[in-house]
Structure formats: C-alpha cells, structure tokens
Short mmCIF file of C-alpha atoms and ligand atoms in Angstrom, two decimals:
data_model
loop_
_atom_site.label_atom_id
_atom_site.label_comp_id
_atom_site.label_asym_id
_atom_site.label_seq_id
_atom_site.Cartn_x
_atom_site.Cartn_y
_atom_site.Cartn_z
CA UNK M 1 185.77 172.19 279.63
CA UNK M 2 187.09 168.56 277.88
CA UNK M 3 188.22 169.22 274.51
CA UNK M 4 189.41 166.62 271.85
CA UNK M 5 192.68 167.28 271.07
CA UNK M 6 193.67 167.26 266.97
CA UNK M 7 194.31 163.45 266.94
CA UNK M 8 191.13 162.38 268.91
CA UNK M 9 189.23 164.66 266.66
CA UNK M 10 190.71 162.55 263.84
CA UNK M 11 190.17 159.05 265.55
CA UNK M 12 186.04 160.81 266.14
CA UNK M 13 186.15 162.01 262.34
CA UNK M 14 187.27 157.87 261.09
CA UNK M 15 185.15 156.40 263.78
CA UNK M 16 182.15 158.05 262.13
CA UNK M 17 183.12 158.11 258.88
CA UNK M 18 182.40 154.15 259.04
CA UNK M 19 178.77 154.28 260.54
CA UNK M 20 175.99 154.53 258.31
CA UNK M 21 175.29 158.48 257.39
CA UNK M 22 171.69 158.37 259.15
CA UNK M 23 173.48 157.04 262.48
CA UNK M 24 176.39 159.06 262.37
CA UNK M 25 174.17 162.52 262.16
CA UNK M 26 171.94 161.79 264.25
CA UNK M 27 175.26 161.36 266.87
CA UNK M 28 176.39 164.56 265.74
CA UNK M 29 173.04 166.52 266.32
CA UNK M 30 172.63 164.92 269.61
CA UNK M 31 176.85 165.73 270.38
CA UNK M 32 176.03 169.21 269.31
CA UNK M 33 173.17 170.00 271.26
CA UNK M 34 175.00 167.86 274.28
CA UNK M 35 177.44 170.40 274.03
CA UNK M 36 175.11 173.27 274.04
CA UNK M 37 174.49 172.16 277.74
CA UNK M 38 176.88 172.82 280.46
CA UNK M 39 175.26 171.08 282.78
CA UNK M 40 175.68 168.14 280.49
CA UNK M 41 179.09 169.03 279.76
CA UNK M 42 180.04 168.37 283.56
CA UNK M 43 179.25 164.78 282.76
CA UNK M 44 181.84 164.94 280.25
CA UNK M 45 182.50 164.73 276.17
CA UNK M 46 180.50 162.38 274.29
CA UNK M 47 182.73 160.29 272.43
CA UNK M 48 182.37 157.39 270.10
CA UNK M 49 184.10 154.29 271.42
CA UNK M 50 183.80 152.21 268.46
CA UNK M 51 181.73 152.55 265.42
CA UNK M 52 182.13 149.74 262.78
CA UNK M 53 184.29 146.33 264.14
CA UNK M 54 186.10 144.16 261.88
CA UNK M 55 185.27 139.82 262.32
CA UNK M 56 188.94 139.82 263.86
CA UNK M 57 188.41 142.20 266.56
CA UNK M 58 184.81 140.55 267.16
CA UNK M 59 186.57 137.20 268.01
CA UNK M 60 188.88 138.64 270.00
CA UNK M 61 186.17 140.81 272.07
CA UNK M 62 184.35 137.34 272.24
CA UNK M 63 187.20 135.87 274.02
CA UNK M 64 187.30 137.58 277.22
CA UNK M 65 186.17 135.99 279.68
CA UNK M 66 185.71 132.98 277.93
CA UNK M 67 189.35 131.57 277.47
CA UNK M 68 192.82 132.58 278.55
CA UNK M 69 194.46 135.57 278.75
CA UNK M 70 197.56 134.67 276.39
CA UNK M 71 194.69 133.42 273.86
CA UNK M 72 192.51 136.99 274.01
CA UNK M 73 195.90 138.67 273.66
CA UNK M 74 196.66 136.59 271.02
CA UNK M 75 193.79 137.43 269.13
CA UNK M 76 193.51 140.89 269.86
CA UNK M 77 197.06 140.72 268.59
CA UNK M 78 195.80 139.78 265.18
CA UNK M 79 193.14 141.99 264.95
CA UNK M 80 195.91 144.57 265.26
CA UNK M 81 194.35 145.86 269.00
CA UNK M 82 196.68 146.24 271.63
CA UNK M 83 197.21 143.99 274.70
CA UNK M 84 195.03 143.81 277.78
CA UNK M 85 195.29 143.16 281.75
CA UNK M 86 193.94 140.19 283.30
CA UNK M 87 191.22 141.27 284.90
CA UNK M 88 189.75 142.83 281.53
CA UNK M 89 190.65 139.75 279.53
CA UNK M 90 188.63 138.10 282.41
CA UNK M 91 185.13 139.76 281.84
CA UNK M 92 182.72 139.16 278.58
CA UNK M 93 181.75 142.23 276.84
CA UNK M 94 179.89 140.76 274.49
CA UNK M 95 177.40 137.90 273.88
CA UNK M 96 178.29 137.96 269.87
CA UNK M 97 180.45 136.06 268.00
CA UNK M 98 182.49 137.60 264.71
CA UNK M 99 179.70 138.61 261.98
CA UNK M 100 176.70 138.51 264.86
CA UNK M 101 177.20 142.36 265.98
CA UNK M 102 175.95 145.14 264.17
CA UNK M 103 178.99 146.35 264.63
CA UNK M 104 180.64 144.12 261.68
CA UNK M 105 178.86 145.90 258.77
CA UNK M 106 180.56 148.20 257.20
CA UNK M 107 179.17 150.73 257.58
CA UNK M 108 178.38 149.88 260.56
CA UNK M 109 174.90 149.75 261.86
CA UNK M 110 175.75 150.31 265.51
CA UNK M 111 178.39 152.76 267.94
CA UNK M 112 179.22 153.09 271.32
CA UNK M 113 179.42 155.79 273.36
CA UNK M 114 181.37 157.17 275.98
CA UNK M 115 182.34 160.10 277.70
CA UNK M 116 185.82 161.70 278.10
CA UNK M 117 186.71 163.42 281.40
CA UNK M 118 188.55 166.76 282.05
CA UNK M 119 191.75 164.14 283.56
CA UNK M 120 191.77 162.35 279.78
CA UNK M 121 189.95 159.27 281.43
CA UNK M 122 186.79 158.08 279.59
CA UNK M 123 183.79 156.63 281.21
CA UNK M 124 180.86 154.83 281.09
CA UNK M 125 178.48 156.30 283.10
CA UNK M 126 174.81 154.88 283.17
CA UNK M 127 173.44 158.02 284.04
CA UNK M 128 175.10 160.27 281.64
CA UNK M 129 174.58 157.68 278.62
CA UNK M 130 170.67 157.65 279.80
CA UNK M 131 171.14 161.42 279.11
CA UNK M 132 172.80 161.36 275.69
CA UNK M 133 170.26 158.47 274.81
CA UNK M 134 167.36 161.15 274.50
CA UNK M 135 169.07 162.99 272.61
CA UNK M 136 170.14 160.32 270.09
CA UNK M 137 166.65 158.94 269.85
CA UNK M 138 164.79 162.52 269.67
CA UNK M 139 167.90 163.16 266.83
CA UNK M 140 166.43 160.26 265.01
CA UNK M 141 163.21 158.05 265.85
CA UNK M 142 164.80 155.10 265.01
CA UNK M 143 167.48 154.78 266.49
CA UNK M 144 167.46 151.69 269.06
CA UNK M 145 169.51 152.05 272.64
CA UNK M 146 171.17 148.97 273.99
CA UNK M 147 169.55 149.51 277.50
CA UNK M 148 166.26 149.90 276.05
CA UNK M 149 165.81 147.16 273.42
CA UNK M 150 162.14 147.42 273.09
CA UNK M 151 162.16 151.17 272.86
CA UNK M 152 159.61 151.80 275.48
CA UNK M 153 161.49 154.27 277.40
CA UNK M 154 162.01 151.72 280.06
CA UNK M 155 165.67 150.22 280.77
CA UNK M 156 164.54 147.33 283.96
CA UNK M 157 162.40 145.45 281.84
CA UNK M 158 165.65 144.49 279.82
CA UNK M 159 167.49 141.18 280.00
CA UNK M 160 171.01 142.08 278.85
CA UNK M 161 171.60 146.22 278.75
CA UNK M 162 173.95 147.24 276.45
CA UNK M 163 174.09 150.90 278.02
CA UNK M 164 177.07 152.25 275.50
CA UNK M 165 175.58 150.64 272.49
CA UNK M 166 173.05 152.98 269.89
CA UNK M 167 171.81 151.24 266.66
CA UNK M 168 170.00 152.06 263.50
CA UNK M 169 168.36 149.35 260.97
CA UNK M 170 166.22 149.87 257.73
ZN1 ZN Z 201 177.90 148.33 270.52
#
C-alpha cells in the first residue's frame, strides 16, 4: 500500500492549503473515499501535483517546447524550480502564458493530479485520473475536469485534454 511519507504529507498539506477551500475538499472527499477502495488503491495514491502557480513558474512552463533548453532552465531557475532534461524542456505542457492559467490565482482555482506508485514514481495515468475524476465531480458538482471541458461526461469530443487538471469557478 503507497503511503506519503511525513514530508510529502507536508508538500500535500501546502499544496492544498493554496487552492480555494471548496476545491481543496472536494479533493479530499474524493482522496478519502479513493482510498476506501483497494481496487483503486492498486492504481496508486492520488496526489496533488500542483495547486496554485506563481507568473514565474507559468513562463517558465510556457517555455518548453517553445525555446531553448538553457532559456527554460533559465527561467525555471528564477522561478526557483529545479532544472530539466532535454527532452522535457522539448515538449509544451501548456497552451497559457503567465496570469492565463487558473493556476495563477491565489488561491488557486485549479490542481493537478497524479498518482504515486508503490516504487516512489508518480504517474499520469488516463485511466486512473478518469477514475478519480468521478469522484471529484460527484464530491462537488462544479467542479470542471480538463479532459472533459464541457462537462458532458464525454472526453473525445475535446480539442485539447488536460487529463491531470480539475477546476472550480464561481
Ligand atoms: Zn492544471
């Protein structure tokens, strides 16, 4: 069974601490009853990636795969992030420049999800964040699921799926 060790639990307890309340307990009910489930469980921990995103990490996020390696690293540098490969600095994760993610409010209005493995890895499974995305949205109605923009339960009639990504406006 995965287990957060004391530090992870803190990094989890900060993570959340800067997501708006509504968000942030509707993760927890939905982490809760995940972990009520050991078939679930198999899949691994839910874990929250990222929760709120300052402008300097943004640009630097924006970067990859859009300019060089030196200059992502340079800007992940001073956003305070640590350096990446090249084939990571090579691939966009994210269509939104600094201030354009919901990630940038603080708190924030979005998170990303993840799951850790028994070997300390952490992935991002489609099929297990489907899962936990029931969960989230039958935590909270409202809540919107990056692979299912127009909340009709249905992820291939989406342009650009943001599987990871949950979100909660208004
Ligand atoms: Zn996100």
């Amino acid at each position: 069974m995965v287990k957060l060790s004391t530090k992870q639990e803190a990094t989890q307890a900060a993570r959340l601490a800067q997501v708006r309340p509504e968000l942030g307990a509707a993760y927890r009910v939905a982490l809760r009853r995940w972990m009520g489930d050991p078939k679930l469980m198999l899949l691994g921990l839910p874990i929250v990636t990222c929760g709120y995103r300052s402008n300097a990490e943004q640009n630097a996020l924006y970067a990859q795969g859009r300019q060089s390696l030196a200059v992502v690293n340079q800007l992940r540098k001073a956003a305070g992030l640590s350096p990446i490969g090249k084939v990571e600095a090579g691939r966009v994760v994210t269509y939104k420049r600094s201030g354009q993610s919901n990630h940038n409010h603080l708190p924030s209005l979005a998170l990303d999800v993840a799951h850790l493995q028994e070997d300390g890895s952490v992935k991002w499974d489609n099929a297990a964040l489907l899962l936990f995305s029931r969960l989230m949205r039958y935590a909270d109605k409202r809540i919107t699921w990056g692979a299912d923009w127009d909340r009709d339960g249905i992820t291939s009639d989406e342009q650009f799926r943001d599987w990871p990504h949950f979100e909660l406006h208004g």
